[in-house]
Coordinates of C-alpha atoms and ligand atoms in Angstrom, one line a residue:
X1 CA 145.3 -27.4 48.6
X2 CA 147.9 -28.7 50.9
X3 CA 146.5 -29.1 54.3
X4 CA 147.9 -27.0 56.9
X5 CA 151.1 -28.2 58.6
X6 CA 150.5 -30.1 61.7
X7 CA 151.5 -28.2 65.0
X8 CA 151.2 -30.0 68.5
X9 CA 152.3 -28.9 71.9
X10 CA 153.0 -30.5 75.4
X11 CA 151.8 -27.8 78.1
X12 CA 153.0 -28.9 81.5
X13 CA 152.1 -27.2 84.3
X14 CA 155.1 -26.7 86.4
X15 CA 154.0 -28.5 89.8
X16 CA 156.1 -31.4 90.8
X17 CA 157.9 -34.2 88.7
X18 CA 156.9 -35.7 85.1
X19 CA 155.3 -38.9 86.0
X20 CA 154.6 -41.4 83.3
X21 CA 151.3 -40.6 82.2
X22 CA 152.0 -37.0 82.0
X23 CA 155.6 -38.4 79.5
X24 CA 152.9 -40.7 77.8
X25 CA 150.7 -37.3 76.6
X26 CA 153.8 -35.7 75.4
X27 CA 155.1 -38.9 73.7
X28 CA 151.9 -39.1 71.8
X29 CA 151.9 -35.1 70.7
X30 CA 155.6 -35.4 69.4
X31 CA 155.1 -38.6 67.8
X32 CA 152.5 -37.2 65.7
X33 CA 154.2 -34.0 64.9
X34 CA 157.5 -36.0 63.9
X35 CA 155.0 -38.1 61.8
X36 CA 153.6 -35.6 59.8
X37 CA 156.8 -33.5 59.4
X38 CA 155.1 -31.0 61.9
X39 CA 156.3 -28.7 64.8
X40 CA 156.1 -29.9 68.3
X41 CA 156.2 -26.9 71.3
X42 CA 157.0 -27.4 74.7
X43 CA 154.8 -24.6 76.5
X44 CA 155.1 -24.0 80.2
X45 CA 151.6 -23.3 82.1
X46 CA 152.5 -21.7 85.1
X47 CA 149.7 -19.2 86.0
X48 CA 148.4 -21.2 89.1
X49 CA 150.9 -19.8 91.2
X50 CA 149.9 -21.8 94.4
X51 CA 150.7 -24.8 92.8
X52 CA 153.9 -24.3 91.2
X53 CA 157.0 -26.4 92.4
X54 CA 160.6 -24.7 92.6
X55 CA 162.6 -26.3 90.1
X56 CA 159.8 -28.1 88.2
X57 CA 160.7 -26.6 85.0
X58 CA 164.3 -27.9 85.0
X59 CA 163.4 -31.2 86.0
X60 CA 160.6 -31.4 82.9
X61 CA 163.2 -30.3 80.1
X62 CA 165.8 -32.7 82.1
X63 CA 163.2 -35.7 81.7
X64 CA 162.5 -34.5 78.1
X65 CA 166.1 -34.3 77.3
X66 CA 167.2 -38.2 78.8
X67 CA 164.4 -39.5 76.6
X68 CA 165.4 -37.8 73.4
X69 CA 162.0 -35.7 73.0
X70 CA 163.1 -32.9 71.0
X71 CA 161.1 -29.9 70.4
X72 CA 161.0 -27.3 68.0
X73 CA 159.6 -24.4 69.3
X74 CA 159.3 -23.9 73.0
X75 CA 161.3 -22.7 76.4
X76 CA 165.2 -23.1 75.8
X77 CA 165.1 -23.4 71.9
X78 CA 162.7 -20.5 71.2
X79 CA 160.9 -19.6 68.3
X80 CA 158.8 -17.4 66.6
X81 CA 155.7 -17.7 68.6
X82 CA 157.4 -16.9 72.1
X83 CA 157.5 -16.3 75.2
X84 CA 156.6 -19.8 75.8
X85 CA 156.0 -19.6 79.4
X86 CA 152.4 -18.2 80.4
X87 CA 153.7 -16.2 82.9
X88 CA 155.7 -14.3 80.3
X89 CA 153.0 -13.5 77.9
X90 CA 150.5 -11.7 80.4
X91 CA 150.4 -8.7 77.9
X92 CA 149.0 -11.0 75.2
X93 CA 145.9 -12.4 77.5
X94 CA 145.4 -8.5 78.2
X95 CA 145.1 -7.9 74.7
X96 CA 142.6 -10.8 74.0
X97 CA 141.0 -10.0 77.0
X98 CA 140.1 -6.7 75.7
X99 CA 139.2 -7.7 72.3
X100 CA 136.5 -9.6 74.4
X101 CA 135.3 -6.9 76.5
X102 CA 135.1 -4.5 73.7
X103 CA 133.0 -7.0 72.0
X104 CA 130.7 -7.7 75.0
X105 CA 131.9 -10.9 76.1
X106 CA 133.6 -10.2 79.1
X107 CA 133.3 -8.2 82.1
X108 CA 134.8 -7.0 85.5
X109 CA 133.8 -9.3 88.2
X110 CA 132.4 -6.7 90.8
X111 CA 132.2 -9.7 93.6
X112 CA 134.2 -10.6 96.4
X113 CA 135.2 -14.2 96.8
X114 CA 133.3 -14.5 99.7
X115 CA 130.0 -13.4 97.8
X116 CA 130.9 -16.1 95.0
X117 CA 131.8 -18.7 97.9
X118 CA 128.2 -18.1 99.4
X119 CA 126.7 -18.4 96.2
X120 CA 128.8 -21.7 95.4
X121 CA 127.8 -23.2 99.1
X122 CA 124.1 -22.4 98.5
X123 CA 123.9 -23.9 95.4
X124 CA 125.5 -27.2 97.2
X125 CA 122.9 -26.9 99.8
X126 CA 120.2 -27.2 96.9
X127 CA 122.2 -30.1 95.3
X128 CA 122.6 -28.1 92.2
X129 CA 125.5 -27.3 90.4
X130 CA 127.1 -23.7 90.9
X131 CA 126.7 -21.9 87.7
X132 CA 128.1 -17.9 87.9
X133 CA 125.7 -17.0 84.6
X134 CA 123.1 -16.3 87.3
X135 CA 124.8 -13.8 88.9
X136 CA 126.2 -11.5 86.2
X137 CA 126.0 -8.0 86.9
X138 CA 123.7 -5.3 84.9
X139 CA 126.4 -2.9 85.4
X140 CA 129.4 -4.0 83.7
X141 CA 131.9 -1.3 84.0
X142 CA 135.1 -0.5 82.3
X143 CA 137.8 -3.2 83.5
X144 CA 140.7 -1.4 85.5
X145 CA 142.9 -4.4 84.4
X146 CA 143.3 -5.2 87.8
X147 CA 139.8 -6.7 89.0
X148 CA 139.3 -10.4 87.8
X149 CA 137.7 -10.8 84.6
X150 CA 134.7 -12.8 83.7
X151 CA 133.8 -14.4 80.3
X152 CA 130.2 -13.5 79.3
X153 CA 128.8 -16.6 77.7
X154 CA 127.2 -15.8 74.2
X155 CA 124.9 -18.7 74.1
X156 CA 123.7 -21.5 76.2
X157 CA 123.8 -24.2 74.2
X158 CA 124.7 -28.0 73.7
X159 CA 128.1 -28.0 71.8
X160 CA 128.8 -31.2 69.3
X161 CA 132.5 -31.7 68.3
X162 CA 134.6 -34.4 67.1
X163 CA 137.7 -35.8 68.8
X164 CA 139.8 -37.7 66.9
X165 CA 140.0 -40.5 69.4
X166 CA 136.6 -40.4 71.2
X167 CA 134.4 -39.8 67.9
X168 CA 131.4 -37.4 68.1
X169 CA 131.0 -35.9 71.7
X170 CA 128.6 -33.3 72.9
X171 CA 128.1 -31.4 76.1
X172 CA 126.8 -28.2 77.1
X173 CA 124.7 -26.2 79.4
X174 CA 126.0 -28.2 82.4
X175 CA 129.4 -26.6 81.8
X176 CA 128.7 -23.2 80.4
X177 CA 129.1 -20.3 82.8
X178 CA 130.3 -16.9 83.0
X179 CA 133.9 -18.4 84.0
X180 CA 137.1 -16.1 85.1
X181 CA 139.4 -15.3 82.2
X182 CA 141.8 -13.4 84.4
X183 CA 142.2 -14.0 88.2
X184 CA 142.6 -11.5 90.8
X185 CA 146.5 -12.3 90.9
X186 CA 146.5 -10.8 87.1
X187 CA 147.2 -14.4 85.9
X188 CA 144.9 -15.8 83.3
X189 CA 143.2 -19.3 84.2
X190 CA 144.1 -22.4 82.3
X191 CA 140.7 -22.2 80.2
X192 CA 141.5 -19.0 78.8
X193 CA 145.3 -19.0 78.5
X194 CA 145.4 -22.3 76.7
X195 CA 143.0 -21.2 73.9
X196 CA 145.0 -17.9 73.5
X197 CA 148.1 -19.9 73.3
X198 CA 147.5 -22.7 71.1
X199 CA 145.5 -19.7 68.8
X200 CA 148.9 -17.3 68.8
X201 CA 151.2 -20.6 68.3
X202 CA 149.0 -21.6 65.6
X203 CA 148.5 -25.3 67.1
X204 CA 146.7 -27.4 64.6
X205 CA 146.1 -30.4 67.3
X206 CA 145.5 -30.6 70.9
X207 CA 146.6 -33.7 72.4
X208 CA 145.6 -33.9 76.1
X209 CA 144.1 -36.0 78.8
X210 CA 140.5 -36.8 79.5
X211 CA 140.1 -34.5 82.4
X212 CA 139.8 -31.7 79.7
X213 CA 136.8 -33.1 77.9
X214 CA 134.3 -31.7 80.6
X215 CA 135.5 -28.3 80.3
X216 CA 135.3 -28.5 76.3
X217 CA 131.9 -26.5 75.7
X218 CA 133.7 -23.9 77.8
X219 CA 136.4 -23.5 75.6
X220 CA 134.1 -23.9 72.2
X221 CA 132.3 -20.9 73.5
X222 CA 135.3 -19.0 73.7
X223 CA 136.6 -20.1 70.3
X224 CA 132.9 -18.9 69.3
X225 CA 133.2 -15.6 71.3
X226 CA 136.7 -14.7 69.5
X227 CA 135.4 -16.0 66.0
X228 CA 138.2 -18.5 65.6
X229 CA 138.1 -21.9 64.4
X230 CA 139.4 -24.2 67.1
X231 CA 142.2 -26.8 66.5
X232 CA 141.5 -30.4 66.4
X233 CA 140.9 -32.1 69.7
X234 CA 142.4 -35.7 70.4
X235 CA 142.0 -37.2 74.1
X236 CA 144.4 -39.6 75.2
X237 CA 143.0 -42.3 77.4
X238 CA 143.6 -42.6 81.1
X239 CA 146.9 -44.4 82.3
X240 CA 145.3 -47.1 84.8
X241 CA 146.8 -48.5 88.1
X242 CA 147.8 -52.6 87.1
X243 CA 144.7 -53.7 88.8
X244 CA 142.7 -51.8 86.1
X245 CA 140.4 -50.3 88.4
X246 CA 141.6 -47.2 89.1
X247 CA 143.8 -44.2 87.6
X248 CA 147.7 -45.0 87.9
X249 CA 148.8 -43.1 91.3
X250 CA 152.0 -42.5 92.8
X251 CA 151.4 -46.0 95.0
X252 CA 150.7 -48.1 92.1
X253 CA 154.1 -46.9 90.7
X254 CA 153.5 -43.4 89.0
X255 CA 156.9 -42.7 89.2
X256 CA 158.9 -39.3 88.0
X257 CA 160.6 -40.7 84.9
X258 CA 163.9 -39.9 85.9
X259 CA 163.8 -42.5 88.5
X260 CA 163.8 -45.2 85.6
X261 CA 167.0 -43.5 84.6
X262 CA 168.5 -44.2 87.9
X263 CA 167.3 -47.7 88.0
X264 CA 168.8 -48.1 84.7
X265 CA 166.4 -48.5 82.1
X266 CA 166.8 -47.3 78.5
X267 CA 165.0 -44.2 76.9
X268 CA 164.4 -45.7 74.4
X269 CA 162.3 -48.5 76.3
X270 CA 160.6 -46.0 78.1
X271 CA 159.4 -44.3 75.2
X272 CA 158.2 -47.7 73.5
X273 CA 156.5 -48.8 76.5
X274 CA 154.5 -45.6 77.2
X275 CA 153.6 -45.3 73.5
X276 CA 151.9 -48.6 73.8
X277 CA 149.7 -47.3 76.6
X278 CA 146.5 -47.0 74.7
X279 CA 148.0 -47.0 70.9
X280 CA 149.4 -50.3 69.0
X281 CA 150.5 -50.1 65.6
X282 CA 149.1 -52.4 63.3
X283 CA 150.6 -56.1 63.2
X284 CA 152.0 -57.8 66.1
X285 CA 155.4 -56.0 66.7
X286 CA 155.9 -54.5 70.1
X287 CA 159.5 -54.0 70.3
X288 CA 160.2 -50.7 68.1
X289 CA 162.7 -48.1 68.1
X290 CA 162.0 -44.5 67.9
X291 CA 161.9 -44.4 64.0
X292 CA 159.8 -47.3 63.6
X293 CA 157.3 -45.8 66.4
X294 CA 157.3 -42.6 64.3
X295 CA 156.6 -44.2 61.2
X296 CA 153.7 -46.2 62.5
X297 CA 151.8 -43.9 64.6
X298 CA 148.4 -43.0 63.8
X299 CA 146.3 -40.9 66.5
X300 CA 143.5 -42.7 65.0
X301 CA 144.4 -45.9 66.2
X302 CA 144.8 -44.2 69.8
X303 CA 142.0 -46.4 72.1
X304 CA 139.5 -44.8 74.3
X305 CA 139.6 -46.9 77.0
X306 CA 141.8 -46.7 80.1
X307 CA 145.5 -48.2 79.4
X308 CA 146.9 -50.5 82.2
X309 CA 150.3 -49.6 83.3
X310 CA 151.9 -52.9 83.6
X311 CA 155.5 -52.9 85.3
X312 CA 156.5 -56.6 84.3
X313 CA 156.1 -55.7 80.5
X314 CA 157.9 -52.4 81.2
X315 CA 160.8 -54.6 82.7
X316 CA 160.6 -57.2 79.7
X317 CA 160.6 -54.6 77.2
X318 CA 163.7 -52.8 78.7
X319 CA 165.4 -56.3 78.7
X320 CA 164.6 -56.4 74.7
X321 CA 166.0 -52.9 74.0
X322 CA 169.3 -53.8 76.0
X323 CA 169.3 -56.7 74.0
X324 CA 169.7 -54.5 71.1
X325 CA 172.4 -52.1 72.2
X326 CA 176.4 -53.4 71.4
X327 CA 178.5 -54.6 74.0
X328 CA 180.5 -51.6 74.0
X329 CA 177.2 -49.2 74.6
X330 CA 176.4 -51.8 77.2
X331 CA 179.7 -51.3 79.4
X332 CA 179.6 -47.9 78.6
X333 CA 175.7 -47.0 80.0
X334 CA 176.7 -49.4 82.9
X335 CA 180.2 -47.3 83.6
X336 CA 177.8 -44.4 83.9
X337 CA 175.1 -45.8 86.1
X338 CA 177.5 -47.3 88.8
X339 CA 180.0 -44.1 88.9
X340 CA 176.6 -42.0 89.5
X341 CA 176.2 -44.6 92.4
X342 CA 180.0 -44.2 93.5
X343 CA 180.9 -47.6 92.4
X344 CA 183.7 -48.9 90.1
X345 CA 182.7 -51.6 87.0
X346 CA 184.8 -54.6 88.1
X347 CA 187.7 -55.5 85.8
X348 CA 186.5 -58.9 85.1
X349 CA 183.1 -57.6 83.7
X350 CA 184.2 -58.2 80.0
X351 CA 184.8 -61.5 81.2
X352 CA 181.2 -62.4 82.4
X353 CA 179.5 -59.6 80.0
X354 CA 177.4 -62.1 78.0
X355 CA 176.1 -63.8 81.4
X356 CA 175.7 -60.4 82.9
X357 CA 173.6 -59.4 80.0
X358 CA 171.3 -62.5 79.9
X359 CA 170.6 -62.0 83.6
X360 CA 169.6 -58.7 83.8
X361 CA 166.6 -56.6 82.8
X362 CA 167.9 -53.2 83.6
X363 CA 171.3 -51.8 83.9
X364 CA 170.7 -51.4 87.5
X365 CA 169.9 -54.8 88.0
X366 CA 173.5 -55.7 86.2
X367 CA 174.8 -53.1 88.4
X368 CA 173.2 -54.8 91.4
X369 CA 174.8 -58.2 90.5
X370 CA 178.5 -56.7 89.9
X371 CA 178.2 -54.7 93.4
X372 CA 176.9 -57.7 95.2
X373 CA 180.1 -60.0 94.6
X374 CA 178.1 -62.5 93.2
X375 CA 180.4 -62.6 90.0
X376 CA 183.8 -61.7 91.3
X377 CA 184.9 -65.7 91.3
X378 CA 187.6 -64.3 89.0
X379 CA 189.8 -63.0 92.1
X380 CA 191.3 -65.8 93.3
X381 CA 189.1 -68.1 95.8
X382 CA 189.8 -69.7 99.0
X383 CA 187.6 -72.7 99.2
X384 CA 186.2 -72.9 102.8
X385 CA 185.9 -76.7 103.9
X386 CA 182.6 -75.6 106.0
X387 CA 181.0 -73.8 103.5
X388 CA 181.6 -76.7 100.8
X389 CA 179.7 -79.0 103.2
X390 CA 177.1 -76.5 103.7
X391 CA 173.6 -78.0 103.4
X392 CA 175.1 -81.1 102.0
X393 CA 173.4 -84.6 103.3
X394 CA 176.5 -86.5 103.0
X395 CA 179.9 -87.1 104.7
X396 CA 183.1 -85.3 103.4
X397 CA 184.1 -88.8 101.9
X398 CA 181.7 -89.2 99.8
X399 CA 181.6 -85.2 98.7
X400 CA 185.2 -85.9 97.8
X401 CA 184.4 -88.7 95.8
X402 CA 181.8 -87.0 93.9
X403 CA 184.2 -84.1 93.2
X404 CA 186.7 -86.7 92.3
X405 CA 184.3 -88.2 89.9
X406 CA 183.3 -84.8 88.4
X407 CA 187.0 -84.1 87.4
X408 CA 187.3 -87.2 85.6
X409 CA 183.6 -86.6 84.0
X410 CA 184.8 -83.7 82.5
X411 CA 188.8 -84.0 81.9
X412 CA 188.5 -85.2 78.5
X413 CA 186.7 -82.0 77.4
X414 CA 188.4 -79.4 75.8
X415 CA 188.9 -76.2 73.4
X416 CA 185.2 -74.8 72.3
X417 CA 183.4 -77.9 73.6
X418 CA 184.1 -76.9 77.3
X419 CA 180.6 -74.9 77.1
X420 CA 178.2 -74.8 80.1
X421 CA 175.7 -77.0 78.2
X422 CA 178.2 -79.5 77.3
X423 CA 179.5 -79.9 81.0
X424 CA 175.9 -80.1 82.2
X425 CA 175.4 -83.2 79.9
X426 CA 178.4 -84.6 81.6
X427 CA 177.8 -84.1 85.0
X428 CA 173.7 -84.1 85.2
X429 CA 173.1 -87.9 84.8
X430 CA 175.5 -88.4 87.6
X431 CA 174.1 -85.7 89.7
X432 CA 170.6 -87.0 89.2
X433 CA 171.8 -90.5 90.4
X434 CA 173.6 -89.4 93.3
X435 CA 171.6 -86.5 94.7
X436 CA 171.7 -82.9 92.9
X437 CA 172.8 -81.3 96.1
X438 CA 175.5 -83.5 97.4
X439 CA 177.2 -83.3 94.2
X440 CA 176.5 -79.6 92.6
X441 CA 176.5 -77.6 95.4
X442 CA 180.3 -78.6 96.5
X443 CA 181.4 -78.0 92.5
X444 CA 179.4 -75.0 92.7
X445 CA 181.6 -73.6 95.7
X446 CA 184.7 -75.0 94.6
X447 CA 184.6 -72.8 91.5
X448 CA 183.0 -69.6 93.0
X449 CA 184.1 -69.6 96.6
X450 CA 180.7 -68.2 97.5
X451 CA 177.9 -68.9 98.8
X452 CA 176.0 -67.5 95.9
X453 CA 177.0 -67.4 92.4
X454 CA 175.5 -68.3 88.9
X455 CA 175.2 -72.3 88.4
X456 CA 178.1 -74.3 88.1
X457 CA 178.1 -75.2 84.6
X458 CA 178.3 -71.6 83.9
X459 CA 180.8 -70.7 86.1
X460 CA 183.0 -73.7 84.4
X461 CA 182.7 -72.1 81.1
X462 CA 183.6 -68.8 82.5
X463 CA 186.4 -70.1 84.1
X464 CA 187.6 -72.4 81.3
X465 CA 189.4 -75.9 82.0
X466 CA 192.6 -75.0 83.4
X467 CA 190.9 -73.2 86.0
X468 CA 187.9 -75.1 86.9
X469 CA 189.8 -78.5 87.3
X470 CA 192.6 -76.5 89.3
X471 CA 189.7 -75.3 91.7
X472 CA 188.3 -78.6 91.9
X473 CA 192.1 -80.0 93.0
X474 CA 191.9 -77.2 95.6
X475 CA 188.8 -78.0 97.0
X476 CA 189.7 -82.0 97.3
X477 CA 192.6 -80.8 98.9
X478 CA 190.6 -78.8 101.9
X479 CA 188.5 -81.8 102.2
Ligands
LIG1 N1 148.7 -27.6 81.6 C1 148.1 -28.5 81.5 C2 148.0 -29.8 82.6 O1 149.3 -30.0 82.9 C3 147.7 -28.9 80.2 C4 146.6 -29.4 79.4 C5 146.8 -29.2 78.0 O2 147.7 -29.7 77.4 O3 146.1 -28.3 77.6 O4 147.3 -30.6 82.6

């Protein structure tokens, strides 16, 4: 018999921006579905109306679109198990609520919030956990569909279950009570809604964060009451701050994933980096395309322990992915980014492209270099004597002599040989002998006309022999 086709889901709550931890969970569920030629669902869990933030749903889809994470069923695309927004599925929850009532596993809660709160406080004062099961009413009247509905826990027992990542887990008594299924506002709780949705959407694997482990006995008792077999559970590890000690928070860089877009990160780099947060393929390869990641992904290789978020590695990863794109694509993406910032890509970009690419780990860094003017030495430079002499521990005559010597040293080189490397070879021994500052600073200023620029050897190569000699000549004239 063929195993059931894999169905996974990403089920974010629209409570603000999508931070990297949440995206990492989505990536694991997505890669697992893709690897197994299964279905990946995007479902919105919006039953906690107090925590809902306007615009979050759009933000979630924008983030996923930018990353290139596609879903087969869910909001926007539809599917045969919709709707995919929980607030539009209330009828479904009511139907299952009624089934539970009929089976004797649910009852309307006759108590006021104040009463429940009082018991909670009492339990706290006695330093024991508050469990609603001690307060079950004798009279479990008919549900009017408006009153909050509670689950009547069928059996207080210890549950043991298998987690694809964590192995065998066990918990029970301490977590089991008559939890709320449907709240006073008519919306279901997460505990109830996700169980029903996963059932109706035929989810085979629930891939989610570890904050749900402690409630798992609740979910399992609900599956029991409904006589359904739970999906396979897989718990992904927590994402830790760079210090490795605490959960990654906004303060340590848990940013909105779309911030990375603004900074000029490539979506493939973000996916590659995040997929390695708590998982790694066999072998040493780290820089991987989406296809390679999909091919290699295995839930069994996801680690149990927390995964450290390392910004330096992310930047490195982006640089590796930037190297993989063509010059044309680089310029195209840079243009988009700079235009979004209200800036233009300078005309000389093509000439300095290799240098720009070598020096920037993100498109944002490339854009910054261009807009700082550091590279616009292509435009005519006017050499300023004061700048030529700035910080140089020598007099004008000496500087003139150095520049003249440099001119003589590089004069015989031409064509292909006029490379940064060759020029450095020619000038460096002289500069070392005479004092690097006194030789290289005026040379660099002569070539760039600026206080800040790339090194003089690189500049010479980029400018070519004629311009280089021309600029040295102009500098000699102003000195
Ligand atoms: N709505 C839950 C959250 O955003 C999803 C948990 C789950 O995947 O079941 O944390």
